[in-house]
Amino acid sequence: MSRYPLTDLALSRRLERAEACANAAFVEARAALSPAVGAGWRDVGGAYVMFDGIGSPLTQSFGVALFAPASPDQLQGIEEYLGARGAEVVHEVSPIADPAILPILAARGYRPVELTSVLCRVLDPAQPSPDSGTPGLVARRIAPDETATWVETAAAGWGETPELAEFMRDFGGVTVRASRTHAFIAERDGVPIAAGAMHINEGVALLAGASTVPAGRRQGAQAALLAARLRYAADCGCDLAMMCAAPGSGSQRNAERRGFRMAYTRIKWGRGDALTREA
């Protein structure tokens, strides 16, 4: 396998921009599907700020002080954009960003509210992806007429309560329609048991949205989905795959077992109601 890239400004810009573009594509799909939400996004001094409705986890910014020097004006522009829509202001800030952003955030009332492990893996088209190893288990990209099946499978995997299932059904319905986002499904003997998604941006494949229905767990479905997505990303010319997880979580450990390594730990900054919500 190719040598991993150094954890530096260039790598962080690639990874953060890939996630920002995935979020922007989602917001554009939301705007097309549900115009009343008023979803949209804007580039503010190199940072992408997204509005996906009040309370949406996608209503936030990516790339503050990463593509330009830290500036109160950049935060002011983001605050005005989200404030005009009645939304809380939340920033995902890379540790590789201009360190001068830290006192600026503190002076404006922001505090750390969440940590995220950002992991990456080099892709090599010449290296074969492992098979699932489980008879009857197949992971593949969905056909255009399978979007409803994918949405229901994803919702069943995440939906521990009826309310959460409905939220994930809505979320999945937008995800599967976002540009440059590819949906994958895992089947056991032809029955869908797991779902996952992947967004591609300038050679970086962002893996997200993986879930398994309760009856299909511990059968290797997620490993099969991961292999299928990595193989497809490499075939599309991507040289890097990335994913995000809670630090030290099972998701992070599983990713590391499959060739991902830590790039850095990202900090989410919020103020006001965001502090209470994340506590």
PDB file of C-alpha atoms in Angstrom:
ATOM      1  CA  MET A   1       0.000   0.000   0.000  1.00  0.00           C
ATOM      2  CA  SER A   2       1.166   3.549  -0.731  1.00  0.00           C
ATOM      3  CA  ARG A   3       2.752   5.644   1.988  1.00  0.00           C
ATOM      4  CA  TYR A   4       0.303   7.620   4.079  1.00  0.00           C
ATOM      5  CA  PRO A   5       0.353  11.394   3.637  1.00  0.00           C
ATOM      6  CA  LEU A   6       1.811  13.540   6.388  1.00  0.00           C
ATOM      7  CA  THR A   7      -0.645  15.194   8.740  1.00  0.00           C
ATOM      8  CA  ASP A   8      -0.189  18.764   7.601  1.00  0.00           C
ATOM      9  CA  LEU A   9      -2.137  21.749   6.319  1.00  0.00           C
ATOM     10  CA  ALA A  10      -2.516  20.294   2.832  1.00  0.00           C
ATOM     11  CA  LEU A  11      -4.035  17.054   4.150  1.00  0.00           C
ATOM     12  CA  SER A  12      -6.393  18.824   6.527  1.00  0.00           C
ATOM     13  CA  ARG A  13      -7.592  21.114   3.765  1.00  0.00           C
ATOM     14  CA  ARG A  14      -8.401  18.100   1.573  1.00  0.00           C
ATOM     15  CA  LEU A  15     -10.242  16.233   4.303  1.00  0.00           C
ATOM     16  CA  GLU A  16     -12.166  19.203   5.679  1.00  0.00           C
ATOM     17  CA  ARG A  17     -13.140  20.393   2.220  1.00  0.00           C
ATOM     18  CA  ALA A  18     -14.372  16.912   1.322  1.00  0.00           C
ATOM     19  CA  GLU A  19     -16.666  16.834   4.349  1.00  0.00           C
ATOM     20  CA  ALA A  20     -17.793  20.403   3.747  1.00  0.00           C
ATOM     21  CA  CYS A  21     -18.669  19.584   0.134  1.00  0.00           C
ATOM     22  CA  ALA A  22     -20.592  16.496   1.245  1.00  0.00           C
ATOM     23  CA  ASN A  23     -22.604  18.663   3.618  1.00  0.00           C
ATOM     24  CA  ALA A  24     -23.147  21.311   0.941  1.00  0.00           C
ATOM     25  CA  ALA A  25     -24.407  18.654  -1.483  1.00  0.00           C
ATOM     26  CA  PHE A  26     -26.820  17.412   1.182  1.00  0.00           C
ATOM     27  CA  VAL A  27     -28.095  20.946   1.785  1.00  0.00           C
ATOM     28  CA  GLU A  28     -28.620  21.470  -1.947  1.00  0.00           C
ATOM     29  CA  ALA A  29     -30.631  18.238  -2.088  1.00  0.00           C
ATOM     30  CA  ARG A  30     -32.682  19.393   0.905  1.00  0.00           C
ATOM     31  CA  ALA A  31     -33.396  22.707  -0.811  1.00  0.00           C
ATOM     32  CA  ALA A  32     -34.645  20.884  -3.906  1.00  0.00           C
ATOM     33  CA  LEU A  33     -36.793  18.411  -1.955  1.00  0.00           C
ATOM     34  CA  SER A  34     -38.129  20.759   0.742  1.00  0.00           C
ATOM     35  CA  PRO A  35     -37.936  24.410  -0.358  1.00  0.00           C
ATOM     36  CA  ALA A  36     -39.847  25.551   2.735  1.00  0.00           C
ATOM     37  CA  VAL A  37     -36.848  24.672   4.943  1.00  0.00           C
ATOM     38  CA  GLY A  38     -34.829  27.449   3.322  1.00  0.00           C
ATOM     39  CA  ALA A  39     -31.718  25.264   3.204  1.00  0.00           C
ATOM     40  CA  GLY A  40     -28.586  26.749   1.691  1.00  0.00           C
ATOM     41  CA  TRP A  41     -24.878  27.290   2.131  1.00  0.00           C
ATOM     42  CA  ARG A  42     -22.241  29.958   1.600  1.00  0.00           C
ATOM     43  CA  ASP A  43     -18.467  30.284   1.316  1.00  0.00           C
ATOM     44  CA  VAL A  44     -17.296  32.784   3.942  1.00  0.00           C
ATOM     45  CA  GLY A  45     -13.598  33.455   3.581  1.00  0.00           C
ATOM     46  CA  GLY A  46     -12.864  29.847   2.636  1.00  0.00           C
ATOM     47  CA  ALA A  47     -15.108  28.319   5.294  1.00  0.00           C
ATOM     48  CA  TYR A  48     -18.342  26.642   4.214  1.00  0.00           C
ATOM     49  CA  VAL A  49     -21.367  27.460   6.350  1.00  0.00           C
ATOM     50  CA  MET A  50     -24.463  25.293   5.929  1.00  0.00           C
ATOM     51  CA  PHE A  51     -28.075  25.848   6.960  1.00  0.00           C
ATOM     52  CA  ASP A  52     -30.209  22.697   6.895  1.00  0.00           C
ATOM     53  CA  GLY A  53     -32.908  23.962   9.211  1.00  0.00           C
ATOM     54  CA  ILE A  54     -32.888  24.825  12.901  1.00  0.00           C
ATOM     55  CA  GLY A  55     -31.633  21.924  14.993  1.00  0.00           C
ATOM     56  CA  SER A  56     -30.154  19.955  12.094  1.00  0.00           C
ATOM     57  CA  PRO A  57     -26.713  18.446  12.817  1.00  0.00           C
ATOM     58  CA  LEU A  58     -25.636  19.753   9.411  1.00  0.00           C
ATOM     59  CA  THR A  59     -26.290  23.377  10.320  1.00  0.00           C
ATOM     60  CA  GLN A  60     -22.689  24.378  11.048  1.00  0.00           C
ATOM     61  CA  SER A  61     -19.446  25.506   9.440  1.00  0.00           C
ATOM     62  CA  PHE A  62     -16.321  23.705   8.222  1.00  0.00           C
ATOM     63  CA  GLY A  63     -12.905  25.176   7.509  1.00  0.00           C
ATOM     64  CA  VAL A  64     -12.757  28.207   9.801  1.00  0.00           C
ATOM     65  CA  ALA A  65      -9.201  29.649   9.768  1.00  0.00           C
ATOM     66  CA  LEU A  66      -8.027  26.750   7.601  1.00  0.00           C
ATOM     67  CA  PHE A  67      -8.017  28.331   4.137  1.00  0.00           C
ATOM     68  CA  ALA A  68      -7.276  31.880   5.293  1.00  0.00           C
ATOM     69  CA  PRO A  69      -5.738  33.489   8.392  1.00  0.00           C
ATOM     70  CA  ALA A  70      -7.924  33.614  11.498  1.00  0.00           C
ATOM     71  CA  SER A  71     -10.176  36.645  11.505  1.00  0.00           C
ATOM     72  CA  PRO A  72     -13.098  37.926  13.579  1.00  0.00           C
ATOM     73  CA  ASP A  73     -14.631  39.044  10.281  1.00  0.00           C
ATOM     74  CA  GLN A  74     -14.929  35.440   9.097  1.00  0.00           C
ATOM     75  CA  LEU A  75     -16.775  34.416  12.260  1.00  0.00           C
ATOM     76  CA  GLN A  76     -18.941  37.520  11.995  1.00  0.00           C
ATOM     77  CA  GLY A  77     -19.977  36.573   8.475  1.00  0.00           C
ATOM     78  CA  ILE A  78     -20.884  33.041   9.549  1.00  0.00           C
ATOM     79  CA  GLU A  79     -22.777  34.305  12.591  1.00  0.00           C
ATOM     80  CA  GLU A  80     -24.767  36.733  10.474  1.00  0.00           C
ATOM     81  CA  TYR A  81     -25.666  34.044   7.935  1.00  0.00           C
ATOM     82  CA  LEU A  82     -26.926  31.568  10.532  1.00  0.00           C
ATOM     83  CA  GLY A  83     -28.294  34.211  12.894  1.00  0.00           C
ATOM     84  CA  ALA A  84     -30.523  35.617  10.161  1.00  0.00           C
ATOM     85  CA  ARG A  85     -32.084  32.160   9.953  1.00  0.00           C
ATOM     86  CA  GLY A  86     -32.537  31.764  13.695  1.00  0.00           C
ATOM     87  CA  ALA A  87     -29.963  28.981  13.996  1.00  0.00           C
ATOM     88  CA  GLU A  88     -27.306  28.272  16.605  1.00  0.00           C
ATOM     89  CA  VAL A  89     -23.752  28.865  15.425  1.00  0.00           C
ATOM     90  CA  VAL A  90     -21.486  25.806  15.509  1.00  0.00           C
ATOM     91  CA  HIS A  91     -18.017  25.447  13.987  1.00  0.00           C
ATOM     92  CA  GLU A  92     -16.032  22.288  13.206  1.00  0.00           C
ATOM     93  CA  VAL A  93     -12.430  23.472  13.605  1.00  0.00           C
ATOM     94  CA  SER A  94      -9.377  21.518  12.490  1.00  0.00           C
ATOM     95  CA  PRO A  95      -6.397  21.484  14.886  1.00  0.00           C
ATOM     96  CA  ILE A  96      -4.274  22.418  11.858  1.00  0.00           C
ATOM     97  CA  ALA A  97      -6.169  25.713  11.495  1.00  0.00           C
ATOM     98  CA  ASP A  98      -4.461  29.018  12.264  1.00  0.00           C
ATOM     99  CA  PRO A  99      -3.977  28.852  16.070  1.00  0.00           C
ATOM    100  CA  ALA A 100      -4.899  32.520  16.322  1.00  0.00           C
ATOM    101  CA  ILE A 101      -8.515  31.364  15.953  1.00  0.00           C
ATOM    102  CA  LEU A 102      -8.546  30.028  19.536  1.00  0.00           C
ATOM    103  CA  PRO A 103      -8.557  33.362  21.414  1.00  0.00           C
ATOM    104  CA  ILE A 104     -10.946  34.778  18.827  1.00  0.00           C
ATOM    105  CA  LEU A 105     -13.424  31.965  19.474  1.00  0.00           C
ATOM    106  CA  ALA A 106     -13.068  32.371  23.242  1.00  0.00           C
ATOM    107  CA  ALA A 107     -13.583  36.129  23.041  1.00  0.00           C
ATOM    108  CA  ARG A 108     -16.835  35.604  21.141  1.00  0.00           C
ATOM    109  CA  GLY A 109     -18.208  33.224  23.758  1.00  0.00           C
ATOM    110  CA  TYR A 110     -17.480  29.864  22.113  1.00  0.00           C
ATOM    111  CA  ARG A 111     -16.473  26.753  24.029  1.00  0.00           C
ATOM    112  CA  PRO A 112     -15.496  23.235  22.914  1.00  0.00           C
ATOM    113  CA  VAL A 113     -18.576  20.990  22.808  1.00  0.00           C
ATOM    114  CA  GLU A 114     -17.466  17.842  20.953  1.00  0.00           C
ATOM    115  CA  LEU A 115     -14.397  15.932  19.768  1.00  0.00           C
ATOM    116  CA  THR A 116     -14.214  13.953  16.526  1.00  0.00           C
ATOM    117  CA  SER A 117     -11.528  11.562  15.331  1.00  0.00           C
ATOM    118  CA  VAL A 118     -10.816  12.220  11.652  1.00  0.00           C
ATOM    119  CA  LEU A 119      -9.314   9.108  10.052  1.00  0.00           C
ATOM    120  CA  CYS A 120      -7.960   8.466   6.576  1.00  0.00           C
ATOM    121  CA  ARG A 121      -6.746   5.562   4.476  1.00  0.00           C
ATOM    122  CA  VAL A 122      -4.683   5.508   1.289  1.00  0.00           C
ATOM    123  CA  LEU A 123      -6.428   3.858  -1.658  1.00  0.00           C
ATOM    124  CA  ASP A 124      -4.514   1.769  -4.157  1.00  0.00           C
ATOM    125  CA  PRO A 125      -6.418   0.468  -7.212  1.00  0.00           C
ATOM    126  CA  ALA A 126      -3.835  -2.306  -7.589  1.00  0.00           C
ATOM    127  CA  GLN A 127      -4.561  -3.701  -4.132  1.00  0.00           C
ATOM    128  CA  PRO A 128      -7.593  -6.009  -4.149  1.00  0.00           C
ATOM    129  CA  SER A 129     -10.320  -5.432  -1.579  1.00  0.00           C
ATOM    130  CA  PRO A 130     -11.122  -8.434   0.617  1.00  0.00           C
ATOM    131  CA  ASP A 131     -14.310 -10.388   0.031  1.00  0.00           C
ATOM    132  CA  SER A 132     -16.869 -10.507   2.813  1.00  0.00           C
ATOM    133  CA  GLY A 133     -15.897 -14.074   3.682  1.00  0.00           C
ATOM    134  CA  THR A 134     -19.509 -14.813   4.580  1.00  0.00           C
ATOM    135  CA  PRO A 135     -21.500 -17.084   2.242  1.00  0.00           C
ATOM    136  CA  GLY A 136     -24.541 -15.334   0.809  1.00  0.00           C
ATOM    137  CA  LEU A 137     -23.374 -11.855   1.863  1.00  0.00           C
ATOM    138  CA  VAL A 138     -23.051  -9.312  -0.945  1.00  0.00           C
ATOM    139  CA  ALA A 139     -22.377  -5.563  -0.725  1.00  0.00           C
ATOM    140  CA  ARG A 140     -22.948  -3.351  -3.753  1.00  0.00           C
ATOM    141  CA  ARG A 141     -23.911   0.090  -4.997  1.00  0.00           C
ATOM    142  CA  ILE A 142     -27.672   0.429  -5.297  1.00  0.00           C
ATOM    143  CA  ALA A 143     -29.547   0.737  -8.577  1.00  0.00           C
ATOM    144  CA  PRO A 144     -31.512   3.957  -9.284  1.00  0.00           C
ATOM    145  CA  ASP A 145     -34.821   2.268  -8.468  1.00  0.00           C
ATOM    146  CA  GLU A 146     -33.612   1.041  -5.052  1.00  0.00           C
ATOM    147  CA  THR A 147     -33.531   4.355  -3.216  1.00  0.00           C
ATOM    148  CA  ALA A 148     -36.609   3.535  -1.123  1.00  0.00           C
ATOM    149  CA  THR A 149     -35.088   0.205  -0.091  1.00  0.00           C
ATOM    150  CA  TRP A 150     -31.868   1.922   0.928  1.00  0.00           C
ATOM    151  CA  VAL A 151     -33.707   4.568   2.963  1.00  0.00           C
ATOM    152  CA  GLU A 152     -35.791   1.986   4.828  1.00  0.00           C
ATOM    153  CA  THR A 153     -32.753  -0.201   5.524  1.00  0.00           C
ATOM    154  CA  ALA A 154     -30.758   2.754   6.847  1.00  0.00           C
ATOM    155  CA  ALA A 155     -33.672   3.895   9.016  1.00  0.00           C
ATOM    156  CA  ALA A 156     -34.153   0.392  10.415  1.00  0.00           C
ATOM    157  CA  GLY A 157     -30.487   0.269  11.357  1.00  0.00           C
ATOM    158  CA  TRP A 158     -30.440   3.617  13.129  1.00  0.00           C
ATOM    159  CA  GLY A 159     -34.022   3.758  14.363  1.00  0.00           C
ATOM    160  CA  GLU A 160     -33.886   2.566  17.959  1.00  0.00           C
ATOM    161  CA  THR A 161     -37.098   4.520  18.614  1.00  0.00           C
ATOM    162  CA  PRO A 162     -39.971   5.457  16.260  1.00  0.00           C
ATOM    163  CA  GLU A 163     -38.944   9.120  16.497  1.00  0.00           C
ATOM    164  CA  LEU A 164     -35.330   8.393  15.605  1.00  0.00           C
ATOM    165  CA  ALA A 165     -36.390   6.076  12.794  1.00  0.00           C
ATOM    166  CA  GLU A 166     -38.528   8.834  11.282  1.00  0.00           C
ATOM    167  CA  PHE A 167     -35.662  11.330  11.573  1.00  0.00           C
ATOM    168  CA  MET A 168     -33.274   8.908   9.872  1.00  0.00           C
ATOM    169  CA  ARG A 169     -35.837   8.138   7.183  1.00  0.00           C
ATOM    170  CA  ASP A 170     -36.018  11.840   6.356  1.00  0.00           C
ATOM    171  CA  PHE A 171     -32.233  12.207   6.590  1.00  0.00           C
ATOM    172  CA  GLY A 172     -31.638   9.175   4.391  1.00  0.00           C
ATOM    173  CA  GLY A 173     -34.126  10.384   1.811  1.00  0.00           C
ATOM    174  CA  VAL A 174     -32.045  13.515   1.335  1.00  0.00           C
ATOM    175  CA  THR A 175     -28.676  11.740   1.490  1.00  0.00           C
ATOM    176  CA  VAL A 176     -29.492   9.352  -1.329  1.00  0.00           C
ATOM    177  CA  ARG A 177     -30.362  12.294  -3.611  1.00  0.00           C
ATOM    178  CA  ALA A 178     -27.296  14.436  -2.907  1.00  0.00           C
ATOM    179  CA  SER A 179     -24.901  14.984  -5.801  1.00  0.00           C
ATOM    180  CA  ARG A 180     -21.697  12.905  -5.891  1.00  0.00           C
ATOM    181  CA  THR A 181     -23.078  10.776  -3.055  1.00  0.00           C
ATOM    182  CA  HIS A 182     -23.246   7.036  -3.644  1.00  0.00           C
ATOM    183  CA  ALA A 183     -25.458   4.659  -1.665  1.00  0.00           C
ATOM    184  CA  PHE A 184     -24.479   1.047  -0.946  1.00  0.00           C
ATOM    185  CA  ILE A 185     -26.409  -1.860   0.488  1.00  0.00           C
ATOM    186  CA  ALA A 186     -25.423  -5.215   1.976  1.00  0.00           C
ATOM    187  CA  GLU A 187     -27.677  -8.221   1.427  1.00  0.00           C
ATOM    188  CA  ARG A 188     -27.714 -11.632   3.063  1.00  0.00           C
ATOM    189  CA  ASP A 189     -29.292 -14.186   0.739  1.00  0.00           C
ATOM    190  CA  GLY A 190     -30.932 -11.321  -1.154  1.00  0.00           C
ATOM    191  CA  VAL A 191     -32.377  -9.625   1.954  1.00  0.00           C
ATOM    192  CA  PRO A 192     -31.094  -6.076   2.745  1.00  0.00           C
ATOM    193  CA  ILE A 193     -29.455  -5.986   6.175  1.00  0.00           C
ATOM    194  CA  ALA A 194     -27.160  -2.931   6.093  1.00  0.00           C
ATOM    195  CA  ALA A 195     -26.701   0.386   4.333  1.00  0.00           C
ATOM    196  CA  GLY A 196     -23.900   2.890   3.903  1.00  0.00           C
ATOM    197  CA  ALA A 197     -23.067   5.992   1.872  1.00  0.00           C
ATOM    198  CA  MET A 198     -20.007   7.642   0.361  1.00  0.00           C
ATOM    199  CA  HIS A 199     -19.389  11.122  -1.041  1.00  0.00           C
ATOM    200  CA  ILE A 200     -16.556  11.768  -3.488  1.00  0.00           C
ATOM    201  CA  ASN A 201     -14.799  15.121  -3.791  1.00  0.00           C
ATOM    202  CA  GLU A 202     -11.527  15.761  -5.644  1.00  0.00           C
ATOM    203  CA  GLY A 203     -10.025  12.354  -4.985  1.00  0.00           C
ATOM    204  CA  VAL A 204     -11.275  11.988  -1.412  1.00  0.00           C
ATOM    205  CA  ALA A 205     -14.023   9.505  -0.550  1.00  0.00           C
ATOM    206  CA  LEU A 206     -15.935  10.340   2.639  1.00  0.00           C
ATOM    207  CA  LEU A 207     -17.558   7.253   4.172  1.00  0.00           C
ATOM    208  CA  ALA A 208     -20.644   7.858   6.293  1.00  0.00           C
ATOM    209  CA  GLY A 209     -24.152   6.737   7.125  1.00  0.00           C
ATOM    210  CA  ALA A 210     -23.375   3.088   7.884  1.00  0.00           C
ATOM    211  CA  SER A 211     -26.025   1.139   9.798  1.00  0.00           C
ATOM    212  CA  THR A 212     -27.148  -2.470  10.178  1.00  0.00           C
ATOM    213  CA  VAL A 213     -30.633  -3.722  10.995  1.00  0.00           C
ATOM    214  CA  PRO A 214     -30.757  -5.484  14.392  1.00  0.00           C
ATOM    215  CA  ALA A 215     -31.320  -8.949  12.898  1.00  0.00           C
ATOM    216  CA  GLY A 216     -28.337  -8.551  10.574  1.00  0.00           C
ATOM    217  CA  ARG A 217     -25.680  -7.563  13.071  1.00  0.00           C
ATOM    218  CA  ARG A 218     -22.478  -9.535  13.701  1.00  0.00           C
ATOM    219  CA  GLN A 219     -22.615 -11.099  10.244  1.00  0.00           C
ATOM    220  CA  GLY A 220     -19.863  -9.054   8.597  1.00  0.00           C
ATOM    221  CA  ALA A 221     -22.192  -6.648   6.797  1.00  0.00           C
ATOM    222  CA  GLN A 222     -20.269  -3.502   7.705  1.00  0.00           C
ATOM    223  CA  ALA A 223     -16.939  -5.032   6.683  1.00  0.00           C
ATOM    224  CA  ALA A 224     -18.475  -5.966   3.342  1.00  0.00           C
ATOM    225  CA  LEU A 225     -19.921  -2.470   2.884  1.00  0.00           C
ATOM    226  CA  LEU A 226     -16.566  -0.904   3.688  1.00  0.00           C
ATOM    227  CA  ALA A 227     -14.752  -3.117   1.174  1.00  0.00           C
ATOM    228  CA  ALA A 228     -17.313  -2.373  -1.547  1.00  0.00           C
ATOM    229  CA  ARG A 229     -17.105   1.384  -1.013  1.00  0.00           C
ATOM    230  CA  LEU A 230     -13.314   1.439  -0.930  1.00  0.00           C
ATOM    231  CA  ARG A 231     -13.149  -0.621  -4.108  1.00  0.00           C
ATOM    232  CA  TYR A 232     -15.596   1.714  -5.867  1.00  0.00           C
ATOM    233  CA  ALA A 233     -13.726   4.809  -4.659  1.00  0.00           C
ATOM    234  CA  ALA A 234     -10.420   3.443  -5.957  1.00  0.00           C
ATOM    235  CA  ASP A 235     -12.045   2.595  -9.288  1.00  0.00           C
ATOM    236  CA  CYS A 236     -13.269   6.213  -9.473  1.00  0.00           C
ATOM    237  CA  GLY A 237      -9.706   7.456  -9.098  1.00  0.00           C
ATOM    238  CA  CYS A 238      -9.760   8.424  -5.423  1.00  0.00           C
ATOM    239  CA  ASP A 239      -6.431   8.223  -3.608  1.00  0.00           C
ATOM    240  CA  LEU A 240      -7.792   8.806  -0.088  1.00  0.00           C
ATOM    241  CA  ALA A 241     -10.746   7.603   1.950  1.00  0.00           C
ATOM    242  CA  MET A 242     -11.823   9.303   5.158  1.00  0.00           C
ATOM    243  CA  MET A 243     -14.297   8.780   7.935  1.00  0.00           C
ATOM    244  CA  CYS A 244     -15.135  10.399  11.260  1.00  0.00           C
ATOM    245  CA  ALA A 245     -15.878   8.743  14.590  1.00  0.00           C
ATOM    246  CA  ALA A 246     -16.151   9.454  18.296  1.00  0.00           C
ATOM    247  CA  PRO A 247     -12.673   9.209  19.852  1.00  0.00           C
ATOM    248  CA  GLY A 248     -11.911   5.716  21.119  1.00  0.00           C
ATOM    249  CA  SER A 249     -15.241   4.360  19.909  1.00  0.00           C
ATOM    250  CA  GLY A 250     -15.895   0.957  18.418  1.00  0.00           C
ATOM    251  CA  SER A 251     -16.287   2.668  15.042  1.00  0.00           C
ATOM    252  CA  GLN A 252     -12.799   4.134  15.315  1.00  0.00           C
ATOM    253  CA  ARG A 253     -11.258   0.835  16.378  1.00  0.00           C
ATOM    254  CA  ASN A 254     -12.958  -1.017  13.539  1.00  0.00           C
ATOM    255  CA  ALA A 255     -11.701   1.572  11.057  1.00  0.00           C
ATOM    256  CA  GLU A 256      -8.145   1.246  12.353  1.00  0.00           C
ATOM    257  CA  ARG A 257      -8.333  -2.538  12.040  1.00  0.00           C
ATOM    258  CA  ARG A 258      -9.192  -2.023   8.376  1.00  0.00           C
ATOM    259  CA  GLY A 259      -6.293   0.221   7.479  1.00  0.00           C
ATOM    260  CA  PHE A 260      -7.482   3.669   8.548  1.00  0.00           C
ATOM    261  CA  ARG A 261      -5.254   5.781  10.742  1.00  0.00           C
ATOM    262  CA  MET A 262      -5.815   8.889  12.808  1.00  0.00           C
ATOM    263  CA  ALA A 263      -5.183  12.124  10.947  1.00  0.00           C
ATOM    264  CA  TYR A 264      -6.181  14.373  13.854  1.00  0.00           C
ATOM    265  CA  THR A 265      -8.846  15.119  16.447  1.00  0.00           C
ATOM    266  CA  ARG A 266     -11.219  17.890  15.440  1.00  0.00           C
ATOM    267  CA  ILE A 267     -13.008  20.162  17.906  1.00  0.00           C
ATOM    268  CA  LYS A 268     -16.564  21.395  17.543  1.00  0.00           C
ATOM    269  CA  TRP A 269     -17.106  24.856  19.033  1.00  0.00           C
ATOM    270  CA  GLY A 270     -20.485  26.239  20.052  1.00  0.00           C
ATOM    271  CA  ARG A 271     -22.089  28.844  22.220  1.00  0.00           C
ATOM    272  CA  GLY A 272     -25.484  29.535  23.756  1.00  0.00           C
ATOM    273  CA  ASP A 273     -27.965  26.690  23.361  1.00  0.00           C
ATOM    274  CA  ALA A 274     -25.367  24.538  21.591  1.00  0.00           C
ATOM    275  CA  LEU A 275     -23.489  24.181  24.885  1.00  0.00           C
ATOM    276  CA  THR A 276     -26.579  22.817  26.630  1.00  0.00           C
ATOM    277  CA  ARG A 277     -27.480  20.470  23.785  1.00  0.00           C
ATOM    278  CA  GLU A 278     -24.027  18.881  23.639  1.00  0.00           C
ATOM    279  CA  ALA A 279     -23.599  18.597  27.425  1.00  0.00           C
TER     280      ALA A 279
END
